[in-house]
Coordinates of C-alpha atoms (C1' of nucleotides) and ligand atoms in Angstrom, one line a residue:
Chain A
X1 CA -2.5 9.6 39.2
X2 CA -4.9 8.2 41.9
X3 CA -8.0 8.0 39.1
X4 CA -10.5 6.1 41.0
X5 CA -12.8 5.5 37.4
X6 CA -10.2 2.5 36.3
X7 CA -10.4 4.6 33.1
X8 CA -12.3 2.6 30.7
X9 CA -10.5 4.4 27.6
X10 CA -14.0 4.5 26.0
X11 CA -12.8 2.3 22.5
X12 CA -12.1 5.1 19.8
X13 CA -10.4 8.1 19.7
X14 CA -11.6 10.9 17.3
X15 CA -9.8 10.9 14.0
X16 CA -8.8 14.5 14.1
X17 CA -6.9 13.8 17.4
X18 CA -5.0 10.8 16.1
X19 CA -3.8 12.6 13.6
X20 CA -2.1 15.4 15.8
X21 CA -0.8 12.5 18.6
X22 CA 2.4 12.2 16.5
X23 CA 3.0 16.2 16.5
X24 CA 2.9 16.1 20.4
X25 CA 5.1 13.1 20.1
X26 CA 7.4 15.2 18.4
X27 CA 7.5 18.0 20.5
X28 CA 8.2 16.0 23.7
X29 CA 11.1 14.3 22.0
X30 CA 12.6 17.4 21.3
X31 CA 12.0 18.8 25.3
X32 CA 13.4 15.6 26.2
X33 CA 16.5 16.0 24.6
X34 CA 16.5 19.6 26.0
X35 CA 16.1 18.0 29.2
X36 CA 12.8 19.0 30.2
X37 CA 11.1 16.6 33.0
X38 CA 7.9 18.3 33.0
X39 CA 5.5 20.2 30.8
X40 CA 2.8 22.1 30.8
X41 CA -0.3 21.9 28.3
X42 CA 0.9 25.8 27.6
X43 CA 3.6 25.5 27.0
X44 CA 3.7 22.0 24.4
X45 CA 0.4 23.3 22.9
X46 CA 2.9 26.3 21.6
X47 CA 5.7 23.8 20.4
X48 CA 3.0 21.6 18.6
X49 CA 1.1 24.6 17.4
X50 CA -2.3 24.0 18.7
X51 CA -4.6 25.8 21.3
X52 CA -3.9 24.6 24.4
X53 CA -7.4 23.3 25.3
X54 CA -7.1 21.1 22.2
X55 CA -4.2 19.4 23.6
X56 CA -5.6 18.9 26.8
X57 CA -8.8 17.1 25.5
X58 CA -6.5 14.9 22.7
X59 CA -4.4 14.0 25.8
X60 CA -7.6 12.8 27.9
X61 CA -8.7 10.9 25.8
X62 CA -5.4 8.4 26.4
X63 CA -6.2 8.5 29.9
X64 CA -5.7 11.3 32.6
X65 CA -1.8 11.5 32.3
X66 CA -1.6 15.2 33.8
X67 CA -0.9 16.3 37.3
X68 CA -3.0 19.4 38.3
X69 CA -0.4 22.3 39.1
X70 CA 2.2 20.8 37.6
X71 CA 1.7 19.4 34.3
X72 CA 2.8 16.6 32.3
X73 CA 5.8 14.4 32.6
X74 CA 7.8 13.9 29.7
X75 CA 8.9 10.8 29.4
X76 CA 5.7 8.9 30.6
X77 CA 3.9 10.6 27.9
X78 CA 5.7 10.1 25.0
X79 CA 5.1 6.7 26.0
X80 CA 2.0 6.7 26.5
X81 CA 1.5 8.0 23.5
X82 CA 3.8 6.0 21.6
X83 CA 2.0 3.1 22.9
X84 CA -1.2 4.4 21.9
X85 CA 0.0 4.9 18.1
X86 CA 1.4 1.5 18.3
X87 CA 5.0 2.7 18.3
X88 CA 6.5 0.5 20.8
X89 CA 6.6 -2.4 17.7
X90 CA 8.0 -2.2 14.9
X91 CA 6.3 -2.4 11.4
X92 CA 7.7 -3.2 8.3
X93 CA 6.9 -1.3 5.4
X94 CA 7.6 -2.2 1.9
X95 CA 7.7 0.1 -1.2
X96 CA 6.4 -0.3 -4.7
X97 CA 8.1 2.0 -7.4
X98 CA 12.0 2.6 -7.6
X99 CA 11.9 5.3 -9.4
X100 CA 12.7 9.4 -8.2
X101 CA 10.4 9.1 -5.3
X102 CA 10.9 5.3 -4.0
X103 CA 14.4 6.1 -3.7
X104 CA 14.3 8.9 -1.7
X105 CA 11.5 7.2 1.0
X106 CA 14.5 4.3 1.0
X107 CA 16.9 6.8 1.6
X108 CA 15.1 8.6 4.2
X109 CA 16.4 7.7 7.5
X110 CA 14.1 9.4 9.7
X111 CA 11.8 6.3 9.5
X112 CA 13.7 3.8 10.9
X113 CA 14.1 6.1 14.2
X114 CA 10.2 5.7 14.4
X115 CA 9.7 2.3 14.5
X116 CA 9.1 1.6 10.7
X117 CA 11.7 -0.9 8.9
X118 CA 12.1 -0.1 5.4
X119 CA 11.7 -4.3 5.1
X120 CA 11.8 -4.2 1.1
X121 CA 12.1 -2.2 -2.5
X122 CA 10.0 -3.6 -5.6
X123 CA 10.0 -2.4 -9.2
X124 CA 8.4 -4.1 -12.4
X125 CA 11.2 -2.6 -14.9
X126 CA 14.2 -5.4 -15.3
X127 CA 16.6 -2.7 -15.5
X128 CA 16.3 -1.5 -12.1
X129 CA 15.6 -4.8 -10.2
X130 CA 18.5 -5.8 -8.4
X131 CA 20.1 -1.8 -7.4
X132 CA 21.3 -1.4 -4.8
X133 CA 19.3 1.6 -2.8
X134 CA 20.1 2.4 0.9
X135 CA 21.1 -1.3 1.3
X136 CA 18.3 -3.0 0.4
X137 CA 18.7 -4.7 -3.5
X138 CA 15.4 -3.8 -5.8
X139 CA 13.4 -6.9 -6.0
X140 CA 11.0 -7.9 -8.5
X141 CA 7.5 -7.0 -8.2
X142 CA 6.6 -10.6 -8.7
X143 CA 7.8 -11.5 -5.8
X144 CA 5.4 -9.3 -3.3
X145 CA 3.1 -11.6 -2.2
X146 CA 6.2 -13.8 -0.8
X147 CA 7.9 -11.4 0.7
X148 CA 4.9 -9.3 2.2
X149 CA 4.7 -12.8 3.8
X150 CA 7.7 -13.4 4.7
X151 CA 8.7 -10.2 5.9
X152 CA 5.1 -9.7 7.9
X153 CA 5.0 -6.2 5.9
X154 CA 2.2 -4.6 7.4
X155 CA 2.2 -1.2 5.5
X156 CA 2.0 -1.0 1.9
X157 CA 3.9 2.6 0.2
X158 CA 2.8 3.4 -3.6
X159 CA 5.3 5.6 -5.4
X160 CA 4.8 4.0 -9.5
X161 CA 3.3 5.9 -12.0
X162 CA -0.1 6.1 -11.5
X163 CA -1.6 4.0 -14.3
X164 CA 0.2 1.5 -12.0
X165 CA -1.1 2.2 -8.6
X166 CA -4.4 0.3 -8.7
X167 CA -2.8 -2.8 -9.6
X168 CA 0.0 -2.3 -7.2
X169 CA -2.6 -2.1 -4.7
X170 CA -5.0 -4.6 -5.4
X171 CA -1.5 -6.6 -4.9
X172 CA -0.9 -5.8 -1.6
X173 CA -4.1 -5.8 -0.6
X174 CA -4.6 -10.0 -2.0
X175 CA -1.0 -10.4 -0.2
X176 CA -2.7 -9.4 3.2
X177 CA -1.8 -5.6 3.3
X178 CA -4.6 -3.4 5.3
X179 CA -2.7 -0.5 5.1
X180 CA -1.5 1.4 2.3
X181 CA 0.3 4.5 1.8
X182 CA -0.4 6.3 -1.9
X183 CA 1.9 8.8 -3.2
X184 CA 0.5 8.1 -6.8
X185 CA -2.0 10.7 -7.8
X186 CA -5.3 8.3 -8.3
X187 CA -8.1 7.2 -6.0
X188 CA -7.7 3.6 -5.1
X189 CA -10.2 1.4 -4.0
X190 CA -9.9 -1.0 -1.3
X191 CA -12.6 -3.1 0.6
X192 CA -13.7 -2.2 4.3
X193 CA -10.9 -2.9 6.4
X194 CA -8.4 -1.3 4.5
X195 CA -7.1 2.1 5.5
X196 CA -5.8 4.1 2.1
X197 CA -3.9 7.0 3.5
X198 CA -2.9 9.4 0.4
X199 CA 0.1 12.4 -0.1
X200 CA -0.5 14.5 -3.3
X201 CA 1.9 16.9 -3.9
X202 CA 0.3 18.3 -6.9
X203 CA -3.1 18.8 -4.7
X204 CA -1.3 20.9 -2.4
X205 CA 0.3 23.1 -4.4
X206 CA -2.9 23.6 -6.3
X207 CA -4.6 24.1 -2.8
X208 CA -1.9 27.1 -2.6
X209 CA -2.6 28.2 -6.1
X210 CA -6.0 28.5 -5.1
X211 CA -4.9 30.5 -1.7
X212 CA -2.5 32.8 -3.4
X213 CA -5.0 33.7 -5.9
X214 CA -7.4 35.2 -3.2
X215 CA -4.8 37.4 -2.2
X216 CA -3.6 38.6 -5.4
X217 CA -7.6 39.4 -5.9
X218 CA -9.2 42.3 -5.0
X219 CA -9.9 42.0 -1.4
X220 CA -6.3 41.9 -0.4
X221 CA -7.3 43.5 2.8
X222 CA -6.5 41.5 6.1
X223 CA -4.9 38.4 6.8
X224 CA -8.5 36.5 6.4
X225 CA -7.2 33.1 6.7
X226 CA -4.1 33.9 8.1
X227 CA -1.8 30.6 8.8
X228 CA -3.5 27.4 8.4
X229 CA -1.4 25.8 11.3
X230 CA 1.0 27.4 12.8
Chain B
X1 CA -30.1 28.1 -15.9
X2 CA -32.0 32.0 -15.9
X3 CA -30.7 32.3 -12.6
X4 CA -32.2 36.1 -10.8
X5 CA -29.3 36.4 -9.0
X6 CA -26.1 37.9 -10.7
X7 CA -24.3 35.0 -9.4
X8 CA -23.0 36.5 -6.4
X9 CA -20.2 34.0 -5.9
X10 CA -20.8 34.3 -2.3
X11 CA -16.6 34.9 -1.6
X12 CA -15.6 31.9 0.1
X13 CA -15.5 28.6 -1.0
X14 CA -15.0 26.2 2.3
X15 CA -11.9 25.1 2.6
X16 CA -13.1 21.4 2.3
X17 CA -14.1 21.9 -1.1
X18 CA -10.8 23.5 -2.1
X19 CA -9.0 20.5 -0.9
X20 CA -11.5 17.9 -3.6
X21 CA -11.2 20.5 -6.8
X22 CA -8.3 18.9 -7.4
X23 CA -9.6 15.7 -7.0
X24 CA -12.6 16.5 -9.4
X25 CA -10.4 18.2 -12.3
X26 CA -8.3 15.1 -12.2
X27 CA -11.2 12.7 -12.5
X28 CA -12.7 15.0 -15.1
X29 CA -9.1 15.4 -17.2
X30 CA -8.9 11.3 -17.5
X31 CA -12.8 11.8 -19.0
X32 CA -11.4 14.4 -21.3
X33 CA -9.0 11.5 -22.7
X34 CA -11.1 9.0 -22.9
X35 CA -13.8 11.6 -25.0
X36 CA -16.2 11.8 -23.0
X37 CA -18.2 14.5 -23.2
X38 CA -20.3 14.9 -20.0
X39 CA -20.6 13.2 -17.1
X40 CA -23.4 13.2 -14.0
X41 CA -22.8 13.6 -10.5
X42 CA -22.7 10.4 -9.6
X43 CA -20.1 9.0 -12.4
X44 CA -17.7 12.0 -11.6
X45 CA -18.3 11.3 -7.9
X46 CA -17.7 7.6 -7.9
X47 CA -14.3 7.9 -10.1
X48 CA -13.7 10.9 -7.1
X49 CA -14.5 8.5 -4.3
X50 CA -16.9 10.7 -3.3
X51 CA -20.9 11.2 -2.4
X52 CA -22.7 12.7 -4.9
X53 CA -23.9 15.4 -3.0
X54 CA -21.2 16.2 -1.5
X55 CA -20.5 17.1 -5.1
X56 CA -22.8 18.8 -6.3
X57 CA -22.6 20.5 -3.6
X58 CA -19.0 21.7 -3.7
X59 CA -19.7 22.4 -7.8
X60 CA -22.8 24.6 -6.6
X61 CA -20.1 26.6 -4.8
X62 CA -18.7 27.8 -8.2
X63 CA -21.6 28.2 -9.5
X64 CA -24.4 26.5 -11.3
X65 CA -22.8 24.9 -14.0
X66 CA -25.1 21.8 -14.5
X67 CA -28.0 20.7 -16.9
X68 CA -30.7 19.3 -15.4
X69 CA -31.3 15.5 -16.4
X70 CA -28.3 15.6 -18.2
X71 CA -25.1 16.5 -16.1
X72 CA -22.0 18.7 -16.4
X73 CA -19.9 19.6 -19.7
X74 CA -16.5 17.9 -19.1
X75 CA -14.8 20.5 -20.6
X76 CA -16.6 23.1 -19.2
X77 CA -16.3 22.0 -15.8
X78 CA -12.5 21.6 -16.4
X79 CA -12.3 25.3 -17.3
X80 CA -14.4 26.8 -14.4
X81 CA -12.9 24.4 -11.2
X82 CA -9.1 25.7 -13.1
X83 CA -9.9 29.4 -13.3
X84 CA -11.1 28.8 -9.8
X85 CA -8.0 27.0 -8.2
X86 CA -5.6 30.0 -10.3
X87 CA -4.5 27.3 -12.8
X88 CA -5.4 29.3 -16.1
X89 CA -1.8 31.1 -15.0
X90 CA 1.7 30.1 -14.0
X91 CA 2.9 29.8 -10.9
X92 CA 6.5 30.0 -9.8
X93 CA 7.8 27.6 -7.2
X94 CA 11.3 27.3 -5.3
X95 CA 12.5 24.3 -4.3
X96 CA 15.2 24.9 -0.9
X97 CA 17.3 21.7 0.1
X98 CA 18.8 20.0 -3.2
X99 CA 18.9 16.5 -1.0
X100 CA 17.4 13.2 -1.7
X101 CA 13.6 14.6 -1.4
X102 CA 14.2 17.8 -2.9
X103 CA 15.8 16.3 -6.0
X104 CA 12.9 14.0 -6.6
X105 CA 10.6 16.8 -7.0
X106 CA 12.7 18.6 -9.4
X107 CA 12.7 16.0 -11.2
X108 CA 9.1 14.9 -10.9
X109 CA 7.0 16.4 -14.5
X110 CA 4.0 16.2 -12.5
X111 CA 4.4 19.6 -11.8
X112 CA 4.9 21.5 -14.7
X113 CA 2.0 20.3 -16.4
X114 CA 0.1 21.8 -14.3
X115 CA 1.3 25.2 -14.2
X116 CA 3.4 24.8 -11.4
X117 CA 7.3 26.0 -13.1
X118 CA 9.8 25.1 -11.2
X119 CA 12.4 28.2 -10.9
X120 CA 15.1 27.2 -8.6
X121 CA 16.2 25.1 -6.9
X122 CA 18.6 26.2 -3.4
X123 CA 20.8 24.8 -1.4
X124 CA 23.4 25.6 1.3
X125 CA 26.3 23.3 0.9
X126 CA 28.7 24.1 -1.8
X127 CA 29.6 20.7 -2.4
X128 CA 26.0 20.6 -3.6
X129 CA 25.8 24.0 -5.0
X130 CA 26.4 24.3 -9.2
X131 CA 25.3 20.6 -9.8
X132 CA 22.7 20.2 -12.2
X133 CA 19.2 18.9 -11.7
X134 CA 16.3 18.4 -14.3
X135 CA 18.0 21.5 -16.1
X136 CA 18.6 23.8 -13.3
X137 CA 21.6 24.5 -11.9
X138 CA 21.5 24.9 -8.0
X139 CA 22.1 27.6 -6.5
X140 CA 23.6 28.9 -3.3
X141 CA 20.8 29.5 -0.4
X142 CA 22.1 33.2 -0.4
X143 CA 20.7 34.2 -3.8
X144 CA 17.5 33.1 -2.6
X145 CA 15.7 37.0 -2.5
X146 CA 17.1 37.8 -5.8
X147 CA 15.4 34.9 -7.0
X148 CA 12.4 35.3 -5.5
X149 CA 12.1 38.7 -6.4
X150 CA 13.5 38.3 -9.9
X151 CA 11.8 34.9 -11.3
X152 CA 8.3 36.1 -9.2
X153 CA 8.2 32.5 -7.2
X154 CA 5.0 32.5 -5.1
X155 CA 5.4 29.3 -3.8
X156 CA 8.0 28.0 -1.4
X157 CA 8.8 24.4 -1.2
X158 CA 11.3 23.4 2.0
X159 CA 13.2 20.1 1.9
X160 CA 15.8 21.1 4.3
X161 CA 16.5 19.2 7.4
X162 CA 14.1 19.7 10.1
X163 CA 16.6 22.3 12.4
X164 CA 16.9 24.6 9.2
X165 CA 13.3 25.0 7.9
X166 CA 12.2 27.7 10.4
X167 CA 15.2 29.7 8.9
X168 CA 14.4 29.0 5.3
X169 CA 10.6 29.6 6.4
X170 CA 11.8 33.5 7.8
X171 CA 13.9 33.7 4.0
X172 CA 11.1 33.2 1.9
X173 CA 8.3 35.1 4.2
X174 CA 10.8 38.2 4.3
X175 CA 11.3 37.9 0.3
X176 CA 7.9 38.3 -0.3
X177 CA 6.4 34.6 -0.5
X178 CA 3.3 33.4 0.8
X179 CA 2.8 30.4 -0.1
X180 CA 4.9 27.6 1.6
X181 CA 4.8 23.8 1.1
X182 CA 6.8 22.1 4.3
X183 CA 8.4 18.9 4.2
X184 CA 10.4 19.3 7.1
X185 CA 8.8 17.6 9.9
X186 CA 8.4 21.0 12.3
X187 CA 6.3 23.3 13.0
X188 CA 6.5 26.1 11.1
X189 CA 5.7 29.9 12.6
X190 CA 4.5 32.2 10.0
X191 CA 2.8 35.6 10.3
X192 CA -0.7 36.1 9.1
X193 CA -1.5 36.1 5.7
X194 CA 1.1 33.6 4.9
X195 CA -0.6 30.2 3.9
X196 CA 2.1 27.2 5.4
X197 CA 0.6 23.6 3.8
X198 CA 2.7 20.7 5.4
X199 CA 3.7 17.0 4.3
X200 CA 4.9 14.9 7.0
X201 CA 5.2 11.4 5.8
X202 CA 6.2 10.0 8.8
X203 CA 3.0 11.4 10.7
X204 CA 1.6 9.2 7.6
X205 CA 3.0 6.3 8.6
X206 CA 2.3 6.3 12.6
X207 CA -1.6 7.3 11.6
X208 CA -1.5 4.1 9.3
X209 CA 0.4 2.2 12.6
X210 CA -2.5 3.6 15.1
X211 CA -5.1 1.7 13.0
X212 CA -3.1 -1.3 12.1
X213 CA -2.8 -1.5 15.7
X214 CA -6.6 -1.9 16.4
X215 CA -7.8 -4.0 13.6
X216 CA -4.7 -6.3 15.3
X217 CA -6.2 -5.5 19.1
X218 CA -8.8 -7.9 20.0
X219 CA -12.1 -5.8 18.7
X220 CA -11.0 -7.2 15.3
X221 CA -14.9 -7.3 14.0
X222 CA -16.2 -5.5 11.1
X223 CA -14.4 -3.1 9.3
X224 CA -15.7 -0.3 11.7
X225 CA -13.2 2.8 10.1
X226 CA -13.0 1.3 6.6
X227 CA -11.3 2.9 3.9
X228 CA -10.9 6.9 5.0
X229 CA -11.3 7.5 0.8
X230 CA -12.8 5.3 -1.5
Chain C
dA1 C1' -47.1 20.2 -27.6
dC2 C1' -47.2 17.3 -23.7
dG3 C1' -45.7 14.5 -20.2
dC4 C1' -42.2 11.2 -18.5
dC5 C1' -38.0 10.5 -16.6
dC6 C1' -33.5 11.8 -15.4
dT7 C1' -30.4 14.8 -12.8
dT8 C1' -29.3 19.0 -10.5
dG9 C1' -29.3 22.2 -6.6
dT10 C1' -30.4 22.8 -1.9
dG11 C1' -33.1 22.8 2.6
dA12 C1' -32.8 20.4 6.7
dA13 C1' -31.0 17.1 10.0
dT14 C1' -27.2 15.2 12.1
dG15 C1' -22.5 14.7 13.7
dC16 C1' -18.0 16.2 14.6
dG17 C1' -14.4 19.3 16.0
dC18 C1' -13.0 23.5 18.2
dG19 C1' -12.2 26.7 21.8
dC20 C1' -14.0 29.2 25.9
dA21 C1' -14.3 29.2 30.4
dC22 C1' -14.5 27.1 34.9
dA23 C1' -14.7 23.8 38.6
dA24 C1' -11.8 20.3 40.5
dA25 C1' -7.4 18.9 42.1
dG26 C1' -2.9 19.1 43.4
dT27 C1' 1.4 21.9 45.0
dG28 C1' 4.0 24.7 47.9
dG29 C1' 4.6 28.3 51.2
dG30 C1' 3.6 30.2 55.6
Chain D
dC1 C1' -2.9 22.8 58.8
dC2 C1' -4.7 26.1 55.7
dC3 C1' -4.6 29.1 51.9
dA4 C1' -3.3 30.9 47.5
dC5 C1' -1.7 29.7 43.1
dT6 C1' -1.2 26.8 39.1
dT7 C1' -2.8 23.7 35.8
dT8 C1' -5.7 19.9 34.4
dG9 C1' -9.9 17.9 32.6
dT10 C1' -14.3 18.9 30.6
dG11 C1' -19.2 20.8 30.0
dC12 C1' -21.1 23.7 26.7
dG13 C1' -22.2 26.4 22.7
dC14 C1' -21.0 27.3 18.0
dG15 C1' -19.9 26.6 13.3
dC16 C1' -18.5 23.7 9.6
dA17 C1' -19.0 19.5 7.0
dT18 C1' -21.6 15.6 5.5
dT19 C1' -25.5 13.2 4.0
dC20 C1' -30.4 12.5 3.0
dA21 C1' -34.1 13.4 0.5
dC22 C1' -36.9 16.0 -2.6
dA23 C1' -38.7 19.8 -5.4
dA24 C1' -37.5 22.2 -9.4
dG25 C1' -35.7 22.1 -14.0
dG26 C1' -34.6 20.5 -18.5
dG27 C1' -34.3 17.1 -22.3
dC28 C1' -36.4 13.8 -25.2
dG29 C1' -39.6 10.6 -27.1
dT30 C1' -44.1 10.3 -28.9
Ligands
NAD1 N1 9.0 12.4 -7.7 C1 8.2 13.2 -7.1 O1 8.6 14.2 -6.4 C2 6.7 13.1 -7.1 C3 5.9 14.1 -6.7 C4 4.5 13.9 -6.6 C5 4.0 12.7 -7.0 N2 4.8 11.8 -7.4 C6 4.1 10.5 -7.8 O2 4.8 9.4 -7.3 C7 4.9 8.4 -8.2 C8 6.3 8.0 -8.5 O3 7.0 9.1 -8.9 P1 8.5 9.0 -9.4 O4 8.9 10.4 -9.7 O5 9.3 8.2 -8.5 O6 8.3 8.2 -10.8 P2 9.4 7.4 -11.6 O7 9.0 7.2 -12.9 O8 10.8 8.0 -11.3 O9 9.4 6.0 -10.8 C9 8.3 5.1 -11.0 C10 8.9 3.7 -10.8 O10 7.8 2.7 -10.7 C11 8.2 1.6 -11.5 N3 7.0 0.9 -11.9 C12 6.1 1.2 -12.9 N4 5.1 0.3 -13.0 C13 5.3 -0.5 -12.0 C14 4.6 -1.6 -11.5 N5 3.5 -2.0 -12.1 N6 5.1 -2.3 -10.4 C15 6.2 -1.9 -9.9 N7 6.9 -0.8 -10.2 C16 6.5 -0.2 -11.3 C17 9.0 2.1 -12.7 O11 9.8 1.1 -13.2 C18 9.8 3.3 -12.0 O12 11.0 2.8 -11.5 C19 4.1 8.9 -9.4 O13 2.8 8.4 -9.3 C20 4.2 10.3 -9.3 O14 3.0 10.9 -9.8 C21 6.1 11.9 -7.5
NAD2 N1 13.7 11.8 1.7 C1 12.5 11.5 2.1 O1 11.9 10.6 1.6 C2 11.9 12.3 3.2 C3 10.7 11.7 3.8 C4 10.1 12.4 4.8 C5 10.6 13.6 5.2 N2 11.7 14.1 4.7 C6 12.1 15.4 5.1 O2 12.5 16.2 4.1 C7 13.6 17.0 4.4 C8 14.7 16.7 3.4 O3 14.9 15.3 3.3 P1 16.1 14.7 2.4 O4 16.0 13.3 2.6 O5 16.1 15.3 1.1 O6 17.4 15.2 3.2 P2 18.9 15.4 2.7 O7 19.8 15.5 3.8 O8 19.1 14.4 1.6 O9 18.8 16.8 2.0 C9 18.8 18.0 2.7 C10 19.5 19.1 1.9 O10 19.2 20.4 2.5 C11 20.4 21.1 2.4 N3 20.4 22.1 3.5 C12 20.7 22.0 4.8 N4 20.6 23.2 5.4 C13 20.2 24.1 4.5 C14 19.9 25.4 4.6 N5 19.9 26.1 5.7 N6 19.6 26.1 3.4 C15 19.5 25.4 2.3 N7 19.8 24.1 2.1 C16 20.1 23.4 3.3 C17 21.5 20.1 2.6 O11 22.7 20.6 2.1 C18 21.0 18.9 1.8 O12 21.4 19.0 0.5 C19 14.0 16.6 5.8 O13 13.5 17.5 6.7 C20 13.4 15.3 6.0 O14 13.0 15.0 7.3 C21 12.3 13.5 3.7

DNA sequence: ACGCCCTTGTGAATGCGCGCACAAAGTGGG
DNA sequence: CCCACTTTGTGCGCGCATTCACAAGGGCGT
């Protein structure tokens, strides 16, 4: 290590970069179970799918983590980068929606590995409050605000109808929420400070649609686009 | 419009347009319902959560399908951004992993309204194998090429644990798919000309954590990222 | 028929992200 | 102790995406 610039960590790493952190996070959890002390930038750039210079210039932009020659060492980077992500808390998450979807995110178990504590399960329909899914008993929606309180739930999951979405929202957002997570398929509307992160199935299937009908086209000559990752 | 050029249709849309059509034709599909009959750029892009000329711009990638001083045709507009995404026909999608995720989407309607048909739905186990979901009886992972050949699927969807989806991934690529939809949180490796489209909730969740993190770290002044979509 | 006003479509400027390619740095062998 | 080899960290150029700002186009009232 021996950096003599006491690395300022300049405030702000790019978006695009944040967003591939928990691949690489990935990727070293699986050498470390394999047993791998170090690795090189080559060689995790090919697990996580990326060019290799990519990863290098995500990685120095946590600091300068890598020994010339050698590589990277496992374990001090995952947490590194865990810390960077904000994985070495835990956050409570709560869900809105019992329904097909809800219950499978409750179900899920590969959150609560991460870090993220399935803290509670809301619905608005009477028949469904009080089920019992993945341990947790379905509470009443009318009850969110306490709970999010109680609880210190600090990410917010959508998964109603999506007539119901905005309002869900709006909800968590009053309650102190600033981040939500939107599997409804409707643009919310939050105020600044409140990071909406969205998964629409139905977009990426389109987006595929829209792909496979190039290809069925005329010009079915090369791979043009090829794999968009990996 | 007495456009000079034949509308060339300049083959290539960018990709970042692709990803809003959906967006658009969903804003423009509630307009339908409520009657309206056209709409400017500026309604369409504020129910999008978009800028206007961004828009207009991605619209003037299909062509010029506006009236000055008046706006788009809503049902117009519906038609053309449909033909272009491949949504005037049918697509045939295969659901692999009858578990707690893949049962959801079987079950979701979202899909089939918009000309996504579900087809099959596969699994391995044969505890799980026979039982009956949303209509469709699952079937045993070894049928999958007769499927996909018989019942023309062109879209893959994996909901498999993480350790099988490269497997499944080689299945469907050797049967003649290219179009997959990923669930599994891997990295998929698929030859050219094989689109791969991945949903990682969990990568969700720690991008969410990352900011939560900051606005919580001292720097807790204005809402420097804000809301990453409306 | 004319001109006002509204909205589109796009040229141009800016910013961001990607990937090449290389110098700097550290390792290990002789 | 020095040298050859490996791998990091990054400067640089390129292309895509976003946004501003405005000229051109078209409807509508008079
Ligand atoms: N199931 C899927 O695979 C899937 C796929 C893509 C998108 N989605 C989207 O996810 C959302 C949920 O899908 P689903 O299949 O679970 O639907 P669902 O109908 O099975 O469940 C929705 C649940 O939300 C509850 N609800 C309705 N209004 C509510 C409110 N105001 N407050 C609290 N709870 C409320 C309902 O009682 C119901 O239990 C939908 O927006 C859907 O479009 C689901
Ligand atoms: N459930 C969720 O909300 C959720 C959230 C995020 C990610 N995921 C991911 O989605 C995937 C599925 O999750 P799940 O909760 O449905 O898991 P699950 O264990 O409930 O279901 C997985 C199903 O896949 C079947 N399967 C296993 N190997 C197979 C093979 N080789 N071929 C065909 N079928 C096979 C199993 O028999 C099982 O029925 C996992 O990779 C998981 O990490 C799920």
């Amino acid at each position: 290590m021996t950096r003599r610039t006491p690395r300022p960590r300049e405030r702000g790493i790019p978006e695009a970069t944040v967003a591939r952190l928990p691949v690489y996070l990935r990727a070293l959890q699986s050498l470390t179970e394999r047993g791998t002390p170090t690795v090189s930038s080559g060689e995790l750039a090919s697990i996580a799918g990326v060019n290799s210079a990519k990863l290098r210039k995500d990685l120095s932009h946590l600091g300068s983590y890598g020994t010339r020659g050698v590589g990277y060492d496992v374990e001090y980077l995952i947490y590194q980068i865990s810390r960077e992500l904000g994985l070495t808390q835990d956050w409570s998450v709560a869900i809105v929606g019992a329904g097909n979807l809800g219950r499978a995110l409750a179900n899920y178990g590969g959150f609560g590995t991460r870090g993220f504590r399935i803290a509670a399960l809301f619905d608005a329909d009477p028949a469904v409050v009080g089920d019992e899914v993945a341990g947790l008993s379905v509470r009443h929606i009318d009850t969110l605000e306490d709970v999010v309180s109680v609880e210190k739930v600090s990410i917010g999951v959508i998964a109603t109808p999506a007539a119901a979405a905005q309002g869900v929202c709006d909800r968590f957002v009053s309650a102190g929420v600033t981040s939500v997570l939107n599997f409804a398929p409707v643009v919310l509307s939050v105020p600044d400070g409140v990071d909406v992160r969205k998964v629409d199935l139905s977009i990426e299937l389109q987006i595929l649609a829209f792909h496979e009908q190039r290809k069925a086209d005329g010009h079915e000559g090369p791979g043009w686009i090829g794999a968009l990752e990996a």
